[in-house]
Tab-separated table of N, CA and C in Angstrom:
chain	number	residue	atom	x	y	z
E	1	UNK	N	-71.758	12.201	20.268
E	1	UNK	CA	-73.393	11.856	19.849
E	1	UNK	C	-73.237	11.304	18.307
E	2	UNK	N	-72.825	10.313	17.988
E	2	UNK	CA	-72.839	9.636	16.831
E	2	UNK	C	-74.312	8.765	16.774
E	3	UNK	N	-74.532	8.110	17.875
E	3	UNK	CA	-75.662	7.236	17.593
E	3	UNK	C	-77.092	8.244	18.400
E	4	UNK	N	-76.371	8.621	19.127
E	4	UNK	CA	-78.029	9.748	19.520
E	4	UNK	C	-79.273	10.485	18.256
E	5	UNK	N	-80.414	9.934	18.857
E	5	UNK	CA	-81.064	11.054	17.456
E	5	UNK	C	-81.070	11.948	17.690
E	6	UNK	N	-81.330	11.914	19.445
E	6	UNK	CA	-81.747	13.432	20.008
E	6	UNK	C	-81.074	13.825	21.301
E	7	UNK	N	-81.012	15.562	21.493
E	7	UNK	CA	-80.690	15.643	22.715
E	7	UNK	C	-81.897	15.718	23.551
E	8	UNK	N	-82.527	15.167	24.281
E	8	UNK	CA	-83.971	14.929	24.998
E	8	UNK	C	-83.375	16.202	25.852
E	9	UNK	N	-84.847	17.370	25.650
E	9	UNK	CA	-84.920	17.793	26.615
E	9	UNK	C	-86.598	17.536	27.274
E	10	UNK	N	-86.257	17.185	29.168
E	10	UNK	CA	-87.688	16.376	29.158
E	10	UNK	C	-88.556	18.083	30.200
E	11	UNK	N	-90.161	18.025	29.209
E	11	UNK	CA	-90.184	19.820	29.717
E	11	UNK	C	-91.409	19.511	30.883
E	12	UNK	N	-92.411	20.495	31.600
E	12	UNK	CA	-92.778	20.180	32.910
E	12	UNK	C	-93.919	19.220	33.050
E	13	UNK	N	-93.700	18.845	31.577
E	13	UNK	CA	-95.499	17.475	31.141
E	13	UNK	C	-94.459	16.266	30.673
E	14	UNK	N	-93.266	16.587	30.595
E	14	UNK	CA	-93.041	15.013	30.700
E	14	UNK	C	-92.541	14.441	29.335
E	15	UNK	N	-92.912	15.433	28.132
E	15	UNK	CA	-92.639	15.427	27.159
E	15	UNK	C	-91.054	15.578	26.980
E	16	UNK	N	-90.914	14.723	25.513
E	16	UNK	CA	-89.447	15.027	24.380
E	16	UNK	C	-89.480	15.836	24.096
E	17	UNK	N	-88.142	17.219	24.364
E	17	UNK	CA	-88.625	18.148	23.029
E	17	UNK	C	-87.189	18.034	21.836
E	18	UNK	N	-88.590	17.660	20.734
E	18	UNK	CA	-88.348	17.546	19.434
E	18	UNK	C	-87.471	18.807	18.260
E	19	UNK	N	-87.948	19.943	18.896
E	19	UNK	CA	-87.564	20.658	17.744
E	19	UNK	C	-86.748	21.168	17.241
E	20	UNK	N	-86.416	20.606	15.707
E	20	UNK	CA	-84.805	20.763	15.516
E	20	UNK	C	-84.311	20.130	16.237
E	21	UNK	N	-84.301	18.991	16.340
E	21	UNK	CA	-82.851	18.607	17.123
E	21	UNK	C	-82.933	17.811	16.184
E	22	UNK	N	-82.526	17.501	14.812
E	22	UNK	CA	-81.085	17.412	13.757
E	22	UNK	C	-80.255	18.251	13.776
E	23	UNK	N	-80.299	19.263	13.866
E	23	UNK	CA	-79.228	20.140	14.147
E	23	UNK	C	-78.101	19.656	15.010
E	24	UNK	N	-78.747	19.077	15.934
E	24	UNK	CA	-77.529	18.710	17.095
E	24	UNK	C	-76.450	17.782	16.304
E	25	UNK	N	-77.284	16.929	15.421
E	25	UNK	CA	-76.758	15.599	14.833
E	25	UNK	C	-75.335	15.890	14.485
E	26	UNK	N	-73.892	15.003	14.601
E	26	UNK	CA	-72.902	15.719	14.119
E	26	UNK	C	-73.130	14.971	12.610
E	27	UNK	N	-73.413	13.540	12.786
E	27	UNK	CA	-73.934	12.680	10.863
E	27	UNK	C	-74.668	14.037	10.048
E	28	UNK	N	-75.735	15.350	10.256
E	28	UNK	CA	-76.346	16.312	10.058
E	28	UNK	C	-75.500	17.018	10.048
E	29	UNK	N	-74.798	17.654	10.688
E	29	UNK	CA	-72.969	18.516	10.129
E	29	UNK	C	-72.205	18.224	9.327
E	30	UNK	N	-71.835	17.066	9.241
E	30	UNK	CA	-71.203	16.729	8.423
E	30	UNK	C	-72.417	16.650	6.533
E	31	UNK	N	-73.149	15.774	6.860
E	31	UNK	CA	-73.944	16.058	5.851
E	31	UNK	C	-74.590	17.543	5.213
E	32	UNK	N	-74.397	18.001	5.791
E	32	UNK	CA	-74.579	20.000	4.837
E	32	UNK	C	-72.710	20.386	4.796
E	33	UNK	N	-71.485	19.790	5.487
E	33	UNK	CA	-70.159	20.570	4.939
E	33	UNK	C	-70.366	19.747	3.973
E	34	UNK	N	-70.867	18.609	3.266
E	34	UNK	CA	-70.565	17.888	2.446
E	34	UNK	C	-71.327	17.783	1.388
E	35	UNK	N	-72.511	18.902	1.680
E	35	UNK	CA	-73.252	19.465	0.368
E	35	UNK	C	-72.814	20.898	0.379
E	36	UNK	N	-72.174	21.857	0.892
E	36	UNK	CA	-71.193	22.126	0.603
E	36	UNK	C	-70.414	22.042	-0.529
E	37	UNK	N	-69.290	21.455	-0.451
E	37	UNK	CA	-68.923	20.254	-1.023
E	37	UNK	C	-68.673	20.283	-2.271
E	38	UNK	N	-69.922	19.486	-2.172
E	38	UNK	CA	-70.272	18.749	-3.789
E	38	UNK	C	-70.636	19.974	-4.522
E	39	UNK	N	-71.764	20.882	-3.951
E	39	UNK	CA	-72.107	22.264	-4.602
E	39	UNK	C	-71.014	22.626	-5.391
E	40	UNK	N	-69.733	22.798	-4.580
E	40	UNK	CA	-68.331	23.327	-5.590
E	40	UNK	C	-68.008	22.382	-6.324
E	41	UNK	N	-67.366	21.420	-6.439
E	41	UNK	CA	-67.331	20.772	-7.158
E	41	UNK	C	-68.345	20.073	-8.291
E	42	UNK	N	-69.517	20.306	-8.052
E	42	UNK	CA	-70.429	20.542	-9.065
E	42	UNK	C	-69.950	21.529	-10.069
E	43	UNK	N	-69.820	22.891	-9.589
E	43	UNK	CA	-69.577	23.867	-10.379
E	43	UNK	C	-68.585	24.542	-11.176
E	44	UNK	N	-67.535	23.709	-11.210
E	44	UNK	CA	-66.252	23.658	-11.901
E	44	UNK	C	-65.943	22.498	-12.639
E	45	UNK	N	-66.881	22.206	-13.162
E	45	UNK	CA	-67.430	21.481	-14.209
E	45	UNK	C	-67.252	22.080	-15.259
E	46	UNK	N	-66.582	21.382	-16.584
E	46	UNK	CA	-67.191	21.981	-17.441
E	46	UNK	C	-68.629	21.961	-17.808
E	47	UNK	N	-68.926	23.005	-19.125
E	47	UNK	CA	-70.138	22.366	-19.529
E	47	UNK	C	-70.294	21.486	-20.652
E	48	UNK	N	-71.865	20.469	-20.269
E	48	UNK	CA	-71.870	19.970	-21.093
E	48	UNK	C	-72.471	18.634	-20.330
E	49	UNK	N	-71.998	19.275	-18.744
E	49	UNK	CA	-72.320	17.591	-17.707
E	49	UNK	C	-73.262	17.750	-16.877
E	50	UNK	N	-74.096	18.938	-17.668
E	50	UNK	CA	-75.756	18.985	-17.005
E	50	UNK	C	-76.241	18.214	-15.943
E	51	UNK	N	-76.151	16.968	-16.571
E	51	UNK	CA	-77.053	15.405	-16.209
E	51	UNK	C	-76.167	14.942	-14.644
E	52	UNK	N	-75.369	14.866	-14.554
E	52	UNK	CA	-74.413	13.913	-13.865
E	52	UNK	C	-74.575	15.670	-12.087
E	53	UNK	N	-74.219	16.973	-12.846
E	53	UNK	CA	-74.140	17.683	-12.072
E	53	UNK	C	-75.690	17.888	-11.487
E	54	UNK	N	-76.571	18.030	-11.781
E	54	UNK	CA	-77.924	17.906	-12.069
E	54	UNK	C	-78.420	16.555	-10.657
E	55	UNK	N	-77.822	15.219	-10.926
E	55	UNK	CA	-77.560	14.442	-9.984
E	55	UNK	C	-76.747	14.656	-9.334
E	56	UNK	N	-75.705	14.865	-8.535
E	56	UNK	CA	-75.076	15.315	-7.581
E	56	UNK	C	-75.674	16.142	-6.730
E	57	UNK	N	-76.413	17.193	-7.618
E	57	UNK	CA	-77.174	18.143	-6.485
E	57	UNK	C	-78.205	17.755	-5.481
E	58	UNK	N	-78.926	16.767	-6.545
E	58	UNK	CA	-80.326	16.395	-5.654
E	58	UNK	C	-79.849	15.177	-4.853
E	59	UNK	N	-78.772	14.059	-5.281
E	59	UNK	CA	-78.768	13.114	-4.088
E	59	UNK	C	-77.475	13.520	-3.302
E	60	UNK	N	-76.933	14.992	-2.782
E	60	UNK	CA	-76.471	15.412	-1.809
E	60	UNK	C	-77.737	16.228	-1.189
E	61	UNK	N	-78.452	16.827	-1.482
E	61	UNK	CA	-79.355	17.348	-0.933
E	61	UNK	C	-80.553	16.162	-0.324
E	62	UNK	N	-80.620	15.171	-0.642
E	62	UNK	CA	-81.259	14.575	-0.037
E	62	UNK	C	-80.871	13.569	1.078
E	63	UNK	N	-79.126	13.923	1.013
E	63	UNK	CA	-78.998	13.241	2.623
E	63	UNK	C	-79.199	13.889	3.617
E	64	UNK	N	-78.809	15.653	3.816
E	64	UNK	CA	-79.731	15.805	5.150
E	64	UNK	C	-80.454	16.444	5.197
E	65	UNK	N	-82.166	16.335	4.194
E	65	UNK	CA	-83.184	16.236	4.098
E	65	UNK	C	-83.763	15.068	4.690
E	66	UNK	N	-83.143	14.235	4.416
E	66	UNK	CA	-83.846	12.553	5.177
E	66	UNK	C	-82.944	12.290	6.601
E	67	UNK	N	-81.910	13.129	6.605
E	67	UNK	CA	-81.751	12.851	8.023
E	67	UNK	C	-82.671	13.594	9.209
E	68	UNK	N	-82.950	15.044	8.513
E	68	UNK	CA	-83.706	15.759	9.090
E	68	UNK	C	-85.146	15.512	10.052
E	69	UNK	N	-85.574	14.453	8.192
E	69	UNK	CA	-86.679	13.918	8.481
E	69	UNK	C	-86.896	12.907	8.959
E	70	UNK	N	-86.215	11.766	9.304
E	70	UNK	CA	-86.012	10.481	10.096
E	70	UNK	C	-85.462	11.334	11.610
E	71	UNK	N	-85.060	12.291	12.004
E	71	UNK	CA	-84.670	12.345	13.629
E	71	UNK	C	-85.944	13.122	13.878
E	72	UNK	N	-86.871	13.915	13.214
E	72	UNK	CA	-88.313	13.540	13.938
E	72	UNK	C	-89.105	12.368	14.055
E	73	UNK	N	-89.551	11.625	13.689
E	73	UNK	CA	-89.806	10.539	13.772
E	73	UNK	C	-89.752	10.128	15.701
E	74	UNK	N	-91.329	9.512	15.488
E	74	UNK	CA	-91.378	8.976	16.739
E	74	UNK	C	-90.536	7.297	17.166
E	75	UNK	N	-90.962	6.584	16.101
E	75	UNK	CA	-90.626	5.703	16.430
E	75	UNK	C	-88.923	5.481	15.845
E	76	UNK	N	-88.687	4.518	16.608
E	76	UNK	CA	-86.852	3.923	15.664
E	76	UNK	C	-87.046	3.453	14.463
E	77	UNK	N	-87.904	2.609	14.232
E	77	UNK	CA	-87.790	2.101	13.253
E	77	UNK	C	-88.636	3.048	11.530
E	78	UNK	N	-89.544	4.307	12.454
E	78	UNK	CA	-89.817	5.271	11.046
E	78	UNK	C	-88.239	6.031	10.598
E	79	UNK	N	-87.639	6.287	12.262
E	79	UNK	CA	-86.614	6.489	11.306
E	79	UNK	C	-85.749	6.347	10.731
E	80	UNK	N	-85.253	5.215	11.351
E	80	UNK	CA	-83.953	4.652	10.363
E	80	UNK	C	-84.396	4.560	9.634
E	81	UNK	N	-85.813	3.979	9.308
E	81	UNK	CA	-86.038	4.190	7.598
E	81	UNK	C	-85.392	5.119	6.663
E	82	UNK	N	-85.890	6.313	7.640
E	82	UNK	CA	-85.405	7.883	6.757
E	82	UNK	C	-83.326	7.532	6.672
E	83	UNK	N	-83.026	7.360	7.638
E	83	UNK	CA	-81.411	7.391	8.159
E	83	UNK	C	-80.958	5.974	6.670
E	84	UNK	N	-81.408	4.620	6.228
E	84	UNK	CA	-81.114	3.824	5.220
E	84	UNK	C	-81.379	4.753	3.931
E	85	UNK	N	-82.948	5.748	4.306
E	85	UNK	CA	-82.384	6.221	2.542
E	85	UNK	C	-81.549	7.819	2.663
E	86	UNK	N	-80.958	8.328	3.279
E	86	UNK	CA	-80.028	9.599	3.245
E	86	UNK	C	-78.450	7.991	3.006
E	87	UNK	N	-78.440	6.917	3.846
E	87	UNK	CA	-77.607	6.359	3.852
E	87	UNK	C	-77.390	5.946	1.951
E	88	UNK	N	-78.124	5.367	1.281
E	88	UNK	CA	-78.156	5.556	0.157
E	88	UNK	C	-77.668	6.152	-1.306
E	89	UNK	N	-78.294	7.529	-0.551
E	89	UNK	CA	-77.974	8.854	-1.157
E	89	UNK	C	-76.749	9.273	-0.820
E	90	UNK	N	-75.846	8.703	0.198
E	90	UNK	CA	-74.460	9.539	0.642
E	90	UNK	C	-74.021	8.073	-0.525
E	91	UNK	N	-74.132	6.766	-0.323
E	91	UNK	CA	-73.117	6.158	-1.729
E	91	UNK	C	-73.211	6.140	-3.381
E	92	UNK	N	-74.483	6.780	-3.467
E	92	UNK	CA	-74.935	7.330	-4.818
E	92	UNK	C	-73.939	8.266	-4.803
E	93	UNK	N	-73.314	9.437	-3.543
E	93	UNK	CA	-72.714	10.494	-4.413
E	93	UNK	C	-71.215	10.261	-4.171
E	94	UNK	N	-71.192	8.759	-3.556
E	94	UNK	CA	-69.968	8.199	-3.945
E	94	UNK	C	-69.438	8.202	-5.064
E	95	UNK	N	-70.540	7.272	-5.515
E	95	UNK	CA	-70.417	6.836	-6.907
E	95	UNK	C	-69.978	7.808	-7.969
E	96	UNK	N	-71.130	8.838	-7.592
E	96	UNK	CA	-70.962	9.966	-8.791
E	96	UNK	C	-69.744	11.052	-8.714
E	97	UNK	N	-69.070	11.034	-7.360
E	97	UNK	CA	-68.017	12.023	-7.310
E	97	UNK	C	-66.640	10.854	-8.299
E	98	UNK	N	-66.797	9.469	-7.859
E	98	UNK	CA	-66.103	8.841	-8.663
E	98	UNK	C	-65.771	8.853	-10.110
E	99	UNK	N	-67.086	8.982	-11.063
E	99	UNK	CA	-67.097	9.849	-11.771
E	99	UNK	C	-66.733	10.548	-12.411
E	100	UNK	N	-66.441	11.489	-11.405
E	100	UNK	CA	-66.370	13.250	-11.711
E	100	UNK	C	-64.603	12.934	-11.568
E	101	UNK	N	-63.895	11.974	-10.783
E	101	UNK	CA	-62.885	12.119	-10.535
E	101	UNK	C	-61.879	11.013	-11.549
E	102	UNK	N	-62.768	10.245	-12.552
E	102	UNK	CA	-62.381	9.419	-13.718
E	102	UNK	C	-62.692	10.165	-15.332
E	103	UNK	N	-63.071	11.511	-15.142
E	103	UNK	CA	-63.630	11.803	-16.011
E	103	UNK	C	-63.295	13.234	-16.248
E	104	UNK	N	-62.908	13.817	-14.625
E	104	UNK	CA	-61.495	14.987	-14.911
E	104	UNK	C	-61.957	16.043	-14.344
E	105	UNK	N	-63.314	15.891	-14.222
E	105	UNK	CA	-63.977	17.342	-14.265
E	105	UNK	C	-64.274	17.824	-12.771
E	106	UNK	N	-63.442	17.650	-11.755
E	106	UNK	CA	-63.445	18.539	-10.367
E	106	UNK	C	-62.103	18.552	-10.483
E	107	UNK	N	-61.472	19.699	-9.176
E	107	UNK	CA	-60.271	19.706	-8.594
E	107	UNK	C	-60.637	18.581	-6.868
E	108	UNK	N	-59.480	17.630	-8.048
E	108	UNK	CA	-59.016	15.976	-6.980
E	108	UNK	C	-58.704	16.322	-5.531
E	109	UNK	N	-58.508	17.541	-5.022
E	109	UNK	CA	-58.017	18.021	-3.545
E	109	UNK	C	-60.086	17.897	-2.645
E	110	UNK	N	-60.604	18.581	-3.284
E	110	UNK	CA	-62.520	19.178	-3.290
E	110	UNK	C	-62.341	17.449	-3.268
E	111	UNK	N	-62.679	16.655	-4.218
E	111	UNK	CA	-62.707	15.264	-4.690
E	111	UNK	C	-62.665	14.474	-3.609
E	112	UNK	N	-61.753	14.002	-2.690
E	112	UNK	CA	-61.196	13.702	-1.690
E	112	UNK	C	-61.450	13.786	0.019
E	113	UNK	N	-61.800	15.164	-0.244
E	113	UNK	CA	-62.548	15.805	1.176
E	113	UNK	C	-63.681	15.357	1.288
E	114	UNK	N	-64.348	15.751	-0.518
E	114	UNK	CA	-65.662	15.247	-0.209
E	114	UNK	C	-66.527	13.820	-0.067
E	115	UNK	N	-64.915	12.726	-0.596
E	115	UNK	CA	-65.184	11.255	-0.151
E	115	UNK	C	-64.700	11.226	1.176
E	116	UNK	N	-63.153	12.086	1.760
E	116	UNK	CA	-63.580	11.693	3.414
E	116	UNK	C	-64.934	11.836	4.451
E	117	UNK	N	-65.587	13.060	4.015
E	117	UNK	CA	-66.732	13.391	4.892
E	117	UNK	C	-68.180	12.542	4.047
E	118	UNK	N	-68.037	12.090	3.347
E	118	UNK	CA	-68.926	10.753	2.492
E	118	UNK	C	-68.625	9.494	3.388
E	119	UNK	N	-67.121	9.412	3.636
E	119	UNK	CA	-66.813	7.754	4.453
E	119	UNK	C	-67.320	7.919	5.917
E	120	UNK	N	-67.700	9.179	6.323
E	120	UNK	CA	-67.988	9.586	7.488
E	120	UNK	C	-69.382	9.514	8.400
E	121	UNK	N	-69.952	10.277	6.939
E	121	UNK	CA	-71.314	10.335	6.979
E	121	UNK	C	-72.178	8.007	6.694
E	122	UNK	N	-71.096	7.891	6.002
E	122	UNK	CA	-72.269	6.320	5.546
E	122	UNK	C	-71.949	6.038	7.169
E	123	UNK	N	-70.841	5.900	7.788
E	123	UNK	CA	-70.158	5.026	8.865
E	123	UNK	C	-71.765	5.335	10.136
E	124	UNK	N	-71.732	6.916	10.306
E	124	UNK	CA	-72.811	6.838	11.126
E	124	UNK	C	-73.985	7.468	10.933
E	125	UNK	N	-74.328	7.393	9.361
E	125	UNK	CA	-75.975	6.150	9.368
E	125	UNK	C	-75.769	5.095	9.364
E	126	UNK	N	-75.288	3.845	8.816
E	126	UNK	CA	-75.092	2.777	8.889
E	126	UNK	C	-75.297	2.763	10.371
E	127	UNK	N	-75.029	2.887	10.687
E	127	UNK	CA	-75.235	2.696	12.979
E	127	UNK	C	-76.254	3.218	13.056
E	128	UNK	N	-77.198	4.622	12.786
E	128	UNK	CA	-78.737	5.134	12.762
E	128	UNK	C	-79.777	3.961	12.335
E	129	UNK	N	-78.773	3.357	11.236
E	129	UNK	CA	-80.006	1.962	10.147
E	129	UNK	C	-80.498	1.431	11.099
E	130	UNK	N	-79.532	0.955	12.307
E	130	UNK	CA	-79.808	-0.685	13.236
E	130	UNK	C	-80.469	0.189	14.293
């Protein structure tokens, strides 16, 4: 279901059921899994890194939020715009994870898991953007 925006269910009137369809997307599931991992990584660092942690939390939250919003758009181009924003936030998270790794602010195994998820998310979002 990587490339499918919705799992459409036709109603009696011929309209598409769009309610909460984003929850069925593999990319949304990966994004929420990444969000959980990133919150854990953010909580592990020593005090004094508030701005970096805050930026990670905001960028991590932006990914699933924009996926959800994009999946609710009626036109493919409107949806693609939000998927592109989510992709940009995922790339930003990758850079933040690099900084956390370089500064030794988190457990490397969790950073590696986060980066693996980000690679999957970016690949799926790249396809959804076109």
